[in-house]
PDB file of C-alpha atoms in Angstrom:
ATOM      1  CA  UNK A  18     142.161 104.821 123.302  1.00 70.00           C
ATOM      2  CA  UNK A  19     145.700 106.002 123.588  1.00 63.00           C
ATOM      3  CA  UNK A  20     147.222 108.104 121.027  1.00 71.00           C
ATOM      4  CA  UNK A  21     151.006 109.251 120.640  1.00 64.00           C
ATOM      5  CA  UNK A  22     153.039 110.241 117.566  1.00 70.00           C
ATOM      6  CA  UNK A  23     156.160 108.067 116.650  1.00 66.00           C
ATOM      7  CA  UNK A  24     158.260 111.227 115.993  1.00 64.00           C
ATOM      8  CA  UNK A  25     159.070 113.993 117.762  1.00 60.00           C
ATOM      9  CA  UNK A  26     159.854 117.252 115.878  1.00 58.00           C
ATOM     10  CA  UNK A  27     159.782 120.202 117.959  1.00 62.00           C
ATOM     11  CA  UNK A  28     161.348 120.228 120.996  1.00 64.00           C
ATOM     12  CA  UNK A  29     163.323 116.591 120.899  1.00 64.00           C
ATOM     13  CA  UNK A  30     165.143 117.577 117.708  1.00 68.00           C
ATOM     14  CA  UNK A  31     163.570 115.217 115.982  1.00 70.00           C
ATOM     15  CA  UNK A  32     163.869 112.195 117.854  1.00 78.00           C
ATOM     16  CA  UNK A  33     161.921 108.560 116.657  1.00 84.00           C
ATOM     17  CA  UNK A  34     160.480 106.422 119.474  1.00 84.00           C
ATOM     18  CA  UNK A  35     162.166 102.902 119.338  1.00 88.00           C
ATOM     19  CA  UNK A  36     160.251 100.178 117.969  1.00 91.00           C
ATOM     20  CA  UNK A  37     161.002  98.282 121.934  1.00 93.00           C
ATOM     21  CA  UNK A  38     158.919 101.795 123.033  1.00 90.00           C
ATOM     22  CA  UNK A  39     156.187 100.759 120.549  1.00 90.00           C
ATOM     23  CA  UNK A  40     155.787  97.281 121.564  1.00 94.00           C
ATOM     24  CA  UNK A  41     155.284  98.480 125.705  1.00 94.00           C
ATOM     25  CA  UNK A  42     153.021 101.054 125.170  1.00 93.00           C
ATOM     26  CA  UNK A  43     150.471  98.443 122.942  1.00 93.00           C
ATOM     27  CA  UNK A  44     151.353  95.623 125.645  1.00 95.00           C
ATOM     28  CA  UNK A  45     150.141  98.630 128.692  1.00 94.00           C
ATOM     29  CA  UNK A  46     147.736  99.503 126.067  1.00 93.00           C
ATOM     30  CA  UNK A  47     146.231  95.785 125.494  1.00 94.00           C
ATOM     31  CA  UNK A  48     146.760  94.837 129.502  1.00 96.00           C
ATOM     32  CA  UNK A  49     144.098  97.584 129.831  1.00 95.00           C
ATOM     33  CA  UNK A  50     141.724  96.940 127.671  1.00 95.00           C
ATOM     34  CA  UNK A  51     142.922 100.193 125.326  1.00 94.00           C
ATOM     35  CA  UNK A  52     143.156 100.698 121.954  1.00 92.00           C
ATOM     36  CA  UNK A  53     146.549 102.010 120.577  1.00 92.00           C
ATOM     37  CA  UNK A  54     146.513 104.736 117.638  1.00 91.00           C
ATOM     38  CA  UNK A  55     149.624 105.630 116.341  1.00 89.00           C
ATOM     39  CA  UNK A  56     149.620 108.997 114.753  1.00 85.00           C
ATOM     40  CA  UNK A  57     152.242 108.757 112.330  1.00 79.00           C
ATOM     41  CA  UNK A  58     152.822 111.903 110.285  1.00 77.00           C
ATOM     42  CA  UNK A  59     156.746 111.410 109.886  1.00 81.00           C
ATOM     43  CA  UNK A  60     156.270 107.490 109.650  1.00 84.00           C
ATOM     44  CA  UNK A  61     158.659 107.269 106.756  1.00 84.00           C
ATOM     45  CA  UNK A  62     161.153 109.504 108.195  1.00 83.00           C
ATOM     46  CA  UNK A  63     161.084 107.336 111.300  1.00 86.00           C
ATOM     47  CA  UNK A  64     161.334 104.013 109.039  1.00 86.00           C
ATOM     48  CA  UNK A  65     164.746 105.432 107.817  1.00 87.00           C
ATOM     49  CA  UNK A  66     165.816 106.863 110.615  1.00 87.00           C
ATOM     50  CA  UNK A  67     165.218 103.401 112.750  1.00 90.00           C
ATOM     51  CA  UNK A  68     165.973 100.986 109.463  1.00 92.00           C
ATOM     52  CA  UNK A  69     162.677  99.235 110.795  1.00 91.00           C
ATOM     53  CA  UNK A  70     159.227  98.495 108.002  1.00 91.00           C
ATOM     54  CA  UNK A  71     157.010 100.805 108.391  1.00 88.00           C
ATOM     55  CA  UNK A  72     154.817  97.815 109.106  1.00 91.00           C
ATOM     56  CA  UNK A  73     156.569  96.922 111.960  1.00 94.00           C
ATOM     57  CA  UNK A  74     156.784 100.299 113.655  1.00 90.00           C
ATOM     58  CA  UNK A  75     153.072 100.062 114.043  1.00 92.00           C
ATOM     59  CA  UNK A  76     152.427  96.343 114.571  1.00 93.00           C
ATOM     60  CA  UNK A  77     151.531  96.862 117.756  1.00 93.00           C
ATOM     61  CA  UNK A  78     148.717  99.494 116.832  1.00 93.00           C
ATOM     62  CA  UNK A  79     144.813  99.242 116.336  1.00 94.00           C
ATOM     63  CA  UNK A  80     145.104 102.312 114.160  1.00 93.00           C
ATOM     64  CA  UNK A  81     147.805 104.801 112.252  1.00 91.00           C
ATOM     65  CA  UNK A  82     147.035 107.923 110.805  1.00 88.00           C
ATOM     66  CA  UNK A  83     149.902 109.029 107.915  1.00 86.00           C
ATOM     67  CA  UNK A  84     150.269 112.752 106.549  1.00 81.00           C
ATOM     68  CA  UNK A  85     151.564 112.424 102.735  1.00 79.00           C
ATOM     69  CA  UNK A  86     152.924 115.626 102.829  1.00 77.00           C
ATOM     70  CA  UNK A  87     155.371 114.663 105.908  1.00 75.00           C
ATOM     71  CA  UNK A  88     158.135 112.585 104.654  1.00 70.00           C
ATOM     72  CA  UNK A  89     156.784 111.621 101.100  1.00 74.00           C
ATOM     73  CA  UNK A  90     156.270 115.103  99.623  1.00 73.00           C
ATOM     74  CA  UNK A  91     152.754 115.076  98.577  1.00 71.00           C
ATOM     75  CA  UNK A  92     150.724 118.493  98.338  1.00 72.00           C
ATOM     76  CA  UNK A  93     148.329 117.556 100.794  1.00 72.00           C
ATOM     77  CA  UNK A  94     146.927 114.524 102.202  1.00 75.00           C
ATOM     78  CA  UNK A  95     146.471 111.840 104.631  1.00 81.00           C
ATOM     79  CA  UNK A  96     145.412 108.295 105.078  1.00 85.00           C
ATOM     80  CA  UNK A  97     143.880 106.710 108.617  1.00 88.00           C
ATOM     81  CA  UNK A  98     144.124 102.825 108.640  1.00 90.00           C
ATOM     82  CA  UNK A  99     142.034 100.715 110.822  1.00 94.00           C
ATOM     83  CA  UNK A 100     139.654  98.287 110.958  1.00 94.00           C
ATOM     84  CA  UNK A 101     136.719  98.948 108.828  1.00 95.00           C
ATOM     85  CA  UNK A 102     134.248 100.187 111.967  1.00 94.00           C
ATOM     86  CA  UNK A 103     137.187 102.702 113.074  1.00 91.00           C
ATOM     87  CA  UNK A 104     137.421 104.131 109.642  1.00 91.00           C
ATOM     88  CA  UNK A 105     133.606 104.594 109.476  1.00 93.00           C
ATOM     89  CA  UNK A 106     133.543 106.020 112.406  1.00 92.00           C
ATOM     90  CA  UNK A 107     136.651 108.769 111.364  1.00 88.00           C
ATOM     91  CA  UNK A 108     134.604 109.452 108.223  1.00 86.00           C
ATOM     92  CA  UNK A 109     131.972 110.825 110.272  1.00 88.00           C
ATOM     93  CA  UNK A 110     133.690 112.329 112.818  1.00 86.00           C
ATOM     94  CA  UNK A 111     135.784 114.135 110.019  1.00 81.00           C
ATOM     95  CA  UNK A 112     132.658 115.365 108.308  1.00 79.00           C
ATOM     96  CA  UNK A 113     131.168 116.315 111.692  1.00 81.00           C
ATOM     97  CA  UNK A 114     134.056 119.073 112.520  1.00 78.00           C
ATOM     98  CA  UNK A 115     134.172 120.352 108.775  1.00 70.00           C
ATOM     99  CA  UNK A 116     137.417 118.256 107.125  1.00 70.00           C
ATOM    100  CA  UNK A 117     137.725 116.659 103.666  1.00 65.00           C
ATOM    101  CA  UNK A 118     138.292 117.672 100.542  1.00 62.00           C
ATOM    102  CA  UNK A 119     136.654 117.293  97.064  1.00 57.00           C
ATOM    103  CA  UNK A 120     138.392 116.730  93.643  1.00 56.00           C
ATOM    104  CA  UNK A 121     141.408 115.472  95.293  1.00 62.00           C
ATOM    105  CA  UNK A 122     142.095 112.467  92.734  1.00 66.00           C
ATOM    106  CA  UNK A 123     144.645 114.376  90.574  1.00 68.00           C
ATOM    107  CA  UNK A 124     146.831 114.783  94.009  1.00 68.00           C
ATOM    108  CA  UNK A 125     146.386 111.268  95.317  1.00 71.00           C
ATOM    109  CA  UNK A 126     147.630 109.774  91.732  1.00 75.00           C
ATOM    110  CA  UNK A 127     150.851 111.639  92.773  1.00 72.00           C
ATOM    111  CA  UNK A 128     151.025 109.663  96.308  1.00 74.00           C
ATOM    112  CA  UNK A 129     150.805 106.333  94.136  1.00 78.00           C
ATOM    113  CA  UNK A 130     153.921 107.572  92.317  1.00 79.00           C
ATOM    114  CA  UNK A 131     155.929 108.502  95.284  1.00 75.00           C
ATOM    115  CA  UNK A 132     154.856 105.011  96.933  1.00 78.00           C
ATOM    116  CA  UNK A 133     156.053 102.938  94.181  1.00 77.00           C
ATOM    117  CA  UNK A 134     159.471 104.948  94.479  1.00 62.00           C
TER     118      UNK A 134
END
């Protein structure tokens, strides 16, 4: 599997990775037998930035991870999409090294707000 972030925050000044970038890396990804997961915690920053669906800036993925407290504003959360063996196997592999939270359902209501904005 490779992995990479669509935005760059630190040291680029914030720089998005071109949708063109996107589309190579799943092409080098799929020409080697890889799967491409695209961690995406400033997806909707990028999807301005770029003008671009956030759909299409990771069409060329197996998998996206999105922080709702990057971009969105949420308190705390995040979402991992995938097909439904990779998110089984996240579940686990979250639980394994200690993450998730309980009683969240008050703070993901407010993510269904901010999405419908």
């Amino acid at each position: 599997m490779h992995c990479y972030q669509i935005t760059y925050h630190e040291s680029s000044g914030g720089r998005v990775l071109s949708v063109d970038y996107t589309d190579l890396v799943g092409e080098l990804a799929k020409k080697h037998n890889l799967k491409l997961h695209i961690d995406g915690p400033r997806i909707f920053n990028a999807y301005v930035a770029l003008g671009v669906s956030v759909r299409r800036l990771v069409q060329a993925a197996d998998s996206v991870s999105v922080c709702l407290s990057k971009g969105l504003g949420a308190p705390v959360g995040s979402v991992i999409v995938g097909t439904k063996s990779f998110i089984d196997k996240a579940r686990i592999l979250r639980k394994t090294l200690g993450g998730g939270m309980r009683q969240v359902g008050m703070r993901e209501s407010y993510v269904l707000v901010l999405l419908q904005l």
